[in-house]
CSV table of C-alpha atoms in Angstrom, one decimal:
chain,number,residue,atom,x,y,z
A,1,MET,CA,9.4,-8.2,15.6
A,2,ARG,CA,10.7,-5.5,13.1
A,3,GLY,CA,12.3,-6.4,10.0
A,4,VAL,CA,14.0,-5.1,7.5
A,5,LEU,CA,14.0,-5.5,3.1
A,6,TYR,CA,15.9,-3.2,1.6
A,7,VAL,CA,15.0,-3.9,-2.7
A,8,SER,CA,18.2,-3.0,-4.7
A,9,HIS,CA,17.5,-2.4,-8.8
A,10,GLY,CA,19.1,-6.1,-10.0
A,11,SER,CA,21.5,-6.5,-12.8
A,12,ARG,CA,22.9,-8.5,-15.5
A,13,VAL,CA,26.2,-7.7,-14.3
A,14,PRO,CA,27.8,-9.5,-12.1
A,15,ASP,CA,30.1,-6.5,-10.0
A,16,ALA,CA,26.7,-4.3,-10.3
A,17,VAL,CA,24.9,-7.1,-8.1
A,18,ASN,CA,27.4,-7.4,-6.1
A,19,GLU,CA,28.6,-4.1,-5.6
A,20,ALA,CA,25.0,-3.8,-4.9
A,21,THR,CA,24.9,-5.9,-2.4
A,22,ASP,CA,28.2,-5.1,-0.4
A,23,PHE,CA,27.4,-1.2,-0.2
A,24,ILE,CA,23.7,-2.6,2.0
A,25,ASP,CA,25.7,-5.0,4.0
A,26,LEU,CA,27.5,-2.1,6.0
A,27,VAL,CA,24.6,0.1,5.8
A,28,LYS,CA,22.9,-3.8,7.7
A,29,ALA,CA,25.5,-2.9,10.7
A,30,GLN,CA,24.6,0.6,11.1
A,31,VAL,CA,21.2,-0.4,11.7
A,32,ASN,CA,20.1,-2.3,15.2
A,33,VAL,CA,17.9,-4.1,13.7
A,34,PRO,CA,18.3,-8.3,14.4
A,35,LEU,CA,16.0,-9.5,10.9
A,36,GLN,CA,17.4,-7.5,7.8
A,37,GLU,CA,17.4,-8.8,4.0
A,38,THR,CA,18.5,-8.4,1.2
A,39,CYS,CA,16.4,-8.1,-2.6
A,40,PHE,CA,16.7,-7.2,-6.2
A,41,LEU,CA,13.3,-5.7,-8.4
A,42,GLU,CA,14.6,-7.5,-11.5
A,43,LEU,CA,17.4,-10.1,-13.0
A,44,THR,CA,18.9,-11.1,-10.0
A,45,SER,CA,17.1,-13.5,-7.2
A,46,PRO,CA,16.1,-13.7,-4.2
A,47,ASN,CA,13.3,-11.2,-6.0
A,48,LEU,CA,10.5,-8.8,-3.5
A,49,ALA,CA,8.6,-11.7,-2.3
A,50,GLN,CA,11.4,-13.8,-1.8
A,51,GLY,CA,12.5,-11.4,0.6
A,52,PHE,CA,9.2,-11.0,2.4
A,53,GLN,CA,9.0,-14.0,2.3
A,54,ARG,CA,12.3,-14.8,3.8
A,55,LEU,CA,11.7,-12.3,6.6
A,56,VAL,CA,8.3,-13.9,7.3
A,57,ASP,CA,9.7,-16.9,7.8
A,58,LYS,CA,12.7,-15.5,10.7
A,59,GLY,CA,9.6,-14.2,12.9
A,60,ALA,CA,9.3,-10.8,11.3
A,61,THR,CA,5.4,-9.7,11.8
A,62,GLU,CA,6.6,-5.8,11.1
A,63,ILE,CA,8.6,-4.6,7.4
A,64,SER,CA,10.6,-2.3,6.5
A,65,VAL,CA,10.7,-1.6,2.5
A,66,VAL,CA,13.3,0.0,2.0
A,67,PRO,CA,14.2,1.0,-2.1
A,68,VAL,CA,17.6,1.8,-2.8
A,69,LEU,CA,17.3,3.5,-5.5
A,70,LEU,CA,18.5,7.5,-5.8
A,71,LEU,CA,15.8,9.7,-7.5
A,72,SER,CA,11.7,8.7,-6.8
A,73,ALA,CA,10.6,7.2,-10.5
A,74,GLY,CA,9.3,4.1,-12.3
A,75,HIS,CA,9.9,1.0,-10.3
A,76,TYR,CA,9.4,3.7,-6.8
A,77,TYR,CA,5.9,4.9,-7.8
A,78,LYS,CA,4.3,1.4,-9.9
A,79,ASP,CA,7.1,-2.0,-9.8
A,80,ILE,CA,8.0,-2.2,-6.1
A,81,PRO,CA,4.2,-0.8,-4.8
A,82,ALA,CA,2.4,-3.6,-6.7
A,83,GLU,CA,5.5,-6.4,-5.0
A,84,ILE,CA,4.3,-5.6,-1.6
A,85,GLU,CA,0.7,-5.2,-2.5
A,86,HIS,CA,1.0,-9.5,-3.9
A,87,SER,CA,3.2,-9.6,-1.1
A,88,GLN,CA,0.2,-8.5,1.2
A,89,GLN,CA,-2.2,-10.6,0.0
A,90,ARG,CA,0.2,-13.3,1.4
A,91,TYR,CA,0.9,-12.6,4.2
A,92,PRO,CA,-1.8,-9.4,5.2
A,93,ASN,CA,-1.2,-9.8,9.3
A,94,VAL,CA,2.1,-8.1,8.7
A,95,HIS,CA,2.3,-4.2,8.9
A,96,VAL,CA,4.5,-2.9,6.0
A,97,SER,CA,5.9,0.3,5.9
A,98,TYR,CA,7.7,1.4,2.8
A,99,GLY,CA,10.5,3.7,2.5
A,100,ARG,CA,11.5,7.1,0.4
A,101,PRO,CA,14.7,6.8,-2.2
A,102,LEU,CA,17.4,8.9,-0.9
A,103,GLY,CA,16.6,11.4,-3.4
A,104,VAL,CA,18.3,15.0,-3.3
A,105,GLN,CA,20.2,15.6,-0.9
A,106,PRO,CA,23.2,18.6,-0.8
A,107,ARG,CA,26.1,16.0,0.8
A,108,LEU,CA,25.0,13.7,-1.9
A,109,THR,CA,25.9,16.4,-4.2
A,110,GLU,CA,29.0,17.0,-2.9
A,111,ILE,CA,29.9,13.3,-3.1
A,112,LEU,CA,30.2,14.6,-7.1
A,113,LYS,CA,32.6,18.0,-6.1
A,114,GLN,CA,34.5,15.4,-4.3
A,115,ARG,CA,34.6,13.1,-7.9
A,116,ILE,CA,35.5,15.8,-9.5
A,117,GLU,CA,38.6,16.5,-7.1
A,118,GLU,CA,39.8,12.8,-6.7
A,119,SER,CA,40.1,13.0,-10.7
A,120,GLY,CA,43.5,14.8,-9.6
A,121,VAL,CA,43.1,17.7,-12.6
A,122,THR,CA,41.8,20.5,-12.0
A,123,PRO,CA,38.9,22.7,-13.9
A,124,ASN,CA,40.2,25.3,-16.2
A,125,SER,CA,38.3,28.1,-16.1
A,126,ASP,CA,36.3,27.7,-19.3
A,127,ALA,CA,35.2,23.9,-18.2
A,128,LYS,CA,32.6,22.0,-18.2
A,129,VAL,CA,30.6,19.7,-16.3
A,130,LEU,CA,28.3,16.9,-18.4
A,131,ILE,CA,25.5,15.3,-15.3
A,132,ILE,CA,24.7,12.4,-16.4
A,133,GLY,CA,21.7,10.4,-15.1
A,134,ARG,CA,20.1,7.0,-15.4
A,135,GLY,CA,16.9,8.7,-17.1
A,136,SER,CA,13.2,7.9,-16.6
A,137,TYR,CA,9.2,9.0,-17.9
A,138,ASN,CA,8.7,10.0,-14.5
A,139,PRO,CA,9.3,14.5,-15.1
A,140,GLN,CA,10.5,14.2,-11.5
A,141,THR,CA,13.6,12.8,-12.7
A,142,GLN,CA,14.7,16.4,-14.8
A,143,ILE,CA,13.4,18.4,-11.8
A,144,ASP,CA,15.8,16.2,-9.4
A,145,ILE,CA,18.9,16.2,-12.1
A,146,SER,CA,18.2,19.5,-12.7
A,147,THR,CA,18.8,20.9,-8.9
A,148,ILE,CA,21.4,18.3,-8.2
A,149,LYS,CA,23.1,20.7,-11.2
A,150,THR,CA,22.2,23.1,-9.0
A,151,GLN,CA,23.7,22.0,-6.1
A,152,LEU,CA,27.0,21.4,-7.6
A,153,TYR,CA,27.6,25.2,-9.2
A,154,GLU,CA,26.7,26.3,-5.5
A,155,GLN,CA,29.6,23.8,-4.6
A,156,THR,CA,31.7,24.9,-6.4
A,157,GLU,CA,31.5,27.7,-8.8
A,158,ILE,CA,31.9,25.6,-12.0
A,159,GLU,CA,29.8,27.7,-14.2
A,160,ASP,CA,29.4,25.3,-17.5
A,161,ILE,CA,27.1,22.7,-16.2
A,162,GLU,CA,25.4,20.4,-18.2
A,163,THR,CA,22.9,17.6,-17.8
A,164,CYS,CA,22.4,14.3,-19.8
A,165,TYR,CA,20.4,10.7,-19.7
A,166,LEU,CA,20.9,7.8,-20.5
A,167,ALA,CA,17.9,6.5,-21.5
A,168,ALA,CA,14.6,7.5,-21.7
A,169,CYS,CA,15.6,11.6,-20.8
A,170,LYS,CA,16.9,14.2,-23.6
A,171,PRO,CA,19.7,15.3,-24.0
A,172,ALA,CA,21.4,11.5,-24.6
A,173,PHE,CA,24.7,11.3,-23.1
A,174,LYS,CA,26.1,11.0,-26.7
A,175,ASP,CA,24.9,13.4,-27.9
A,176,ALA,CA,25.4,16.1,-25.2
A,177,LEU,CA,28.7,14.8,-25.4
A,178,HIS,CA,29.1,14.9,-29.4
A,179,SER,CA,28.0,18.8,-28.8
A,180,ALA,CA,30.5,19.1,-25.9
A,181,VAL,CA,33.2,19.0,-27.8
A,182,GLN,CA,32.6,21.0,-30.5
A,183,THR,CA,32.1,23.8,-28.2
A,184,GLU,CA,35.8,25.9,-27.1
A,185,CYS,CA,36.2,24.4,-23.5
A,186,SER,CA,39.5,22.9,-23.2
A,187,GLN,CA,38.4,20.7,-20.4
A,188,ILE,CA,35.2,18.1,-20.2
A,189,TYR,CA,34.5,16.5,-16.8
A,190,ILE,CA,32.0,13.3,-16.9
A,191,VAL,CA,30.1,12.8,-13.7
A,192,PRO,CA,28.0,10.0,-13.3
A,193,TYR,CA,24.8,10.5,-11.3
A,194,LEU,CA,25.5,5.9,-10.5
A,195,TRP,CA,25.0,4.4,-7.7
A,196,PHE,CA,26.8,1.1,-8.8
A,197,THR,CA,28.7,-0.9,-12.0
A,198,GLY,CA,26.7,-1.9,-14.6
A,199,ILE,CA,25.4,-1.9,-18.4
A,200,LEU,CA,24.9,1.8,-18.4
A,201,ASP,CA,27.9,2.5,-16.4
A,202,GLN,CA,30.0,0.9,-19.8
A,203,GLN,CA,28.6,2.5,-22.1
A,204,ILE,CA,29.4,5.6,-20.0
A,205,ILE,CA,33.3,4.9,-20.7
A,206,ASP,CA,32.5,3.3,-24.5
A,207,THR,CA,31.5,6.4,-25.4
A,208,VAL,CA,33.9,8.8,-24.0
A,209,THR,CA,36.6,6.5,-25.6
A,210,GLU,CA,34.8,7.3,-28.9
A,211,TYR,CA,36.0,11.0,-28.2
A,212,GLN,CA,39.2,10.9,-25.9
A,213,ASN,CA,41.4,12.0,-29.1
A,214,HIS,CA,39.0,15.7,-29.8
A,215,LYS,CA,39.6,16.8,-26.7
A,216,GLU,CA,40.5,16.4,-23.1
A,217,ILE,CA,37.9,14.2,-21.4
A,218,ILE,CA,37.9,13.6,-17.4
A,219,LEU,CA,35.8,10.7,-16.1
A,220,CYS,CA,34.9,10.6,-13.6
A,221,LYS,CA,34.2,8.1,-10.5
A,222,ARG,CA,30.9,7.0,-10.1
A,223,LEU,CA,28.8,7.1,-6.7
A,224,GLY,CA,29.7,3.8,-5.1
A,225,LYS,CA,29.9,3.4,-1.6
A,226,HIS,CA,30.8,6.4,0.2
A,227,GLN,CA,29.9,7.2,3.7
A,228,HIS,CA,27.3,10.3,2.7
A,229,LEU,CA,25.0,7.0,1.0
A,230,GLN,CA,25.5,4.7,3.4
A,231,ASP,CA,24.3,7.2,6.3
A,232,ALA,CA,21.8,8.6,3.8
A,233,LEU,CA,20.4,4.6,3.0
A,234,LYS,CA,20.7,4.2,7.0
A,235,ALA,CA,18.5,7.8,8.0
A,236,ARG,CA,15.6,5.9,5.1
A,237,VAL,CA,15.3,2.8,7.2
A,238,GLU,CA,15.5,4.8,10.6
A,239,GLU,CA,12.9,6.7,9.2
A,240,THR,CA,10.0,3.8,8.2
A,241,PHE,CA,10.3,2.8,12.2
A,242,GLU,CA,8.7,5.5,12.9
A,243,TYR,CA,5.6,5.1,10.7
A,244,VAL,CA,5.5,1.8,11.4
A,245,THR,CA,5.3,2.8,15.0
A,246,GLN,CA,2.0,5.0,14.6
């Protein structure tokens, strides 16, 4: 019997955990599998080992482990596989298929375009956009965010788009915003490439508040529970069914 284990990041912020859980529940309702569990990589229970065991206890003999991650980085390449290996040692007869993060997709970049439109402020010809990524020591992260920048330009034709990060990569968001307010642009759109709320989300709000009186700064909503994200995660789940049956 097949089971699906969704692995979200985890957070100390209860609202972030609730947002992730609610989103995953939306996707579960669209996946035709009776056994589905949500777990968290860190800071929140149940952890991956506990989620895995719950599925086994319910009779799962094939488990699709699906990372609820936007991009490929350390959690995808190291942390989750290590936890999977630990669980497989306990249950060697359970077949495991490991899914992929959502990755870079034009339909996900389109959410950023929509968030700019939803701000209710029409971009001027000299508007600047700052795309904020979470950041990672994995070099693929900057490649991916740069690709998203290119896609957003193609979708909006806003010429002045820059990327920045909240951790690990440069430029840091605070430095990028400081530089942006020194330019001649009349507007700065802050566009977070973040899924759920959390500590990093609050850092963005605090930083924008510091500079709000310097220039017109428009803080756009994060990605949230957009239907494109639901469709993309559902697709990643269904990919693993193909791996399992091979």
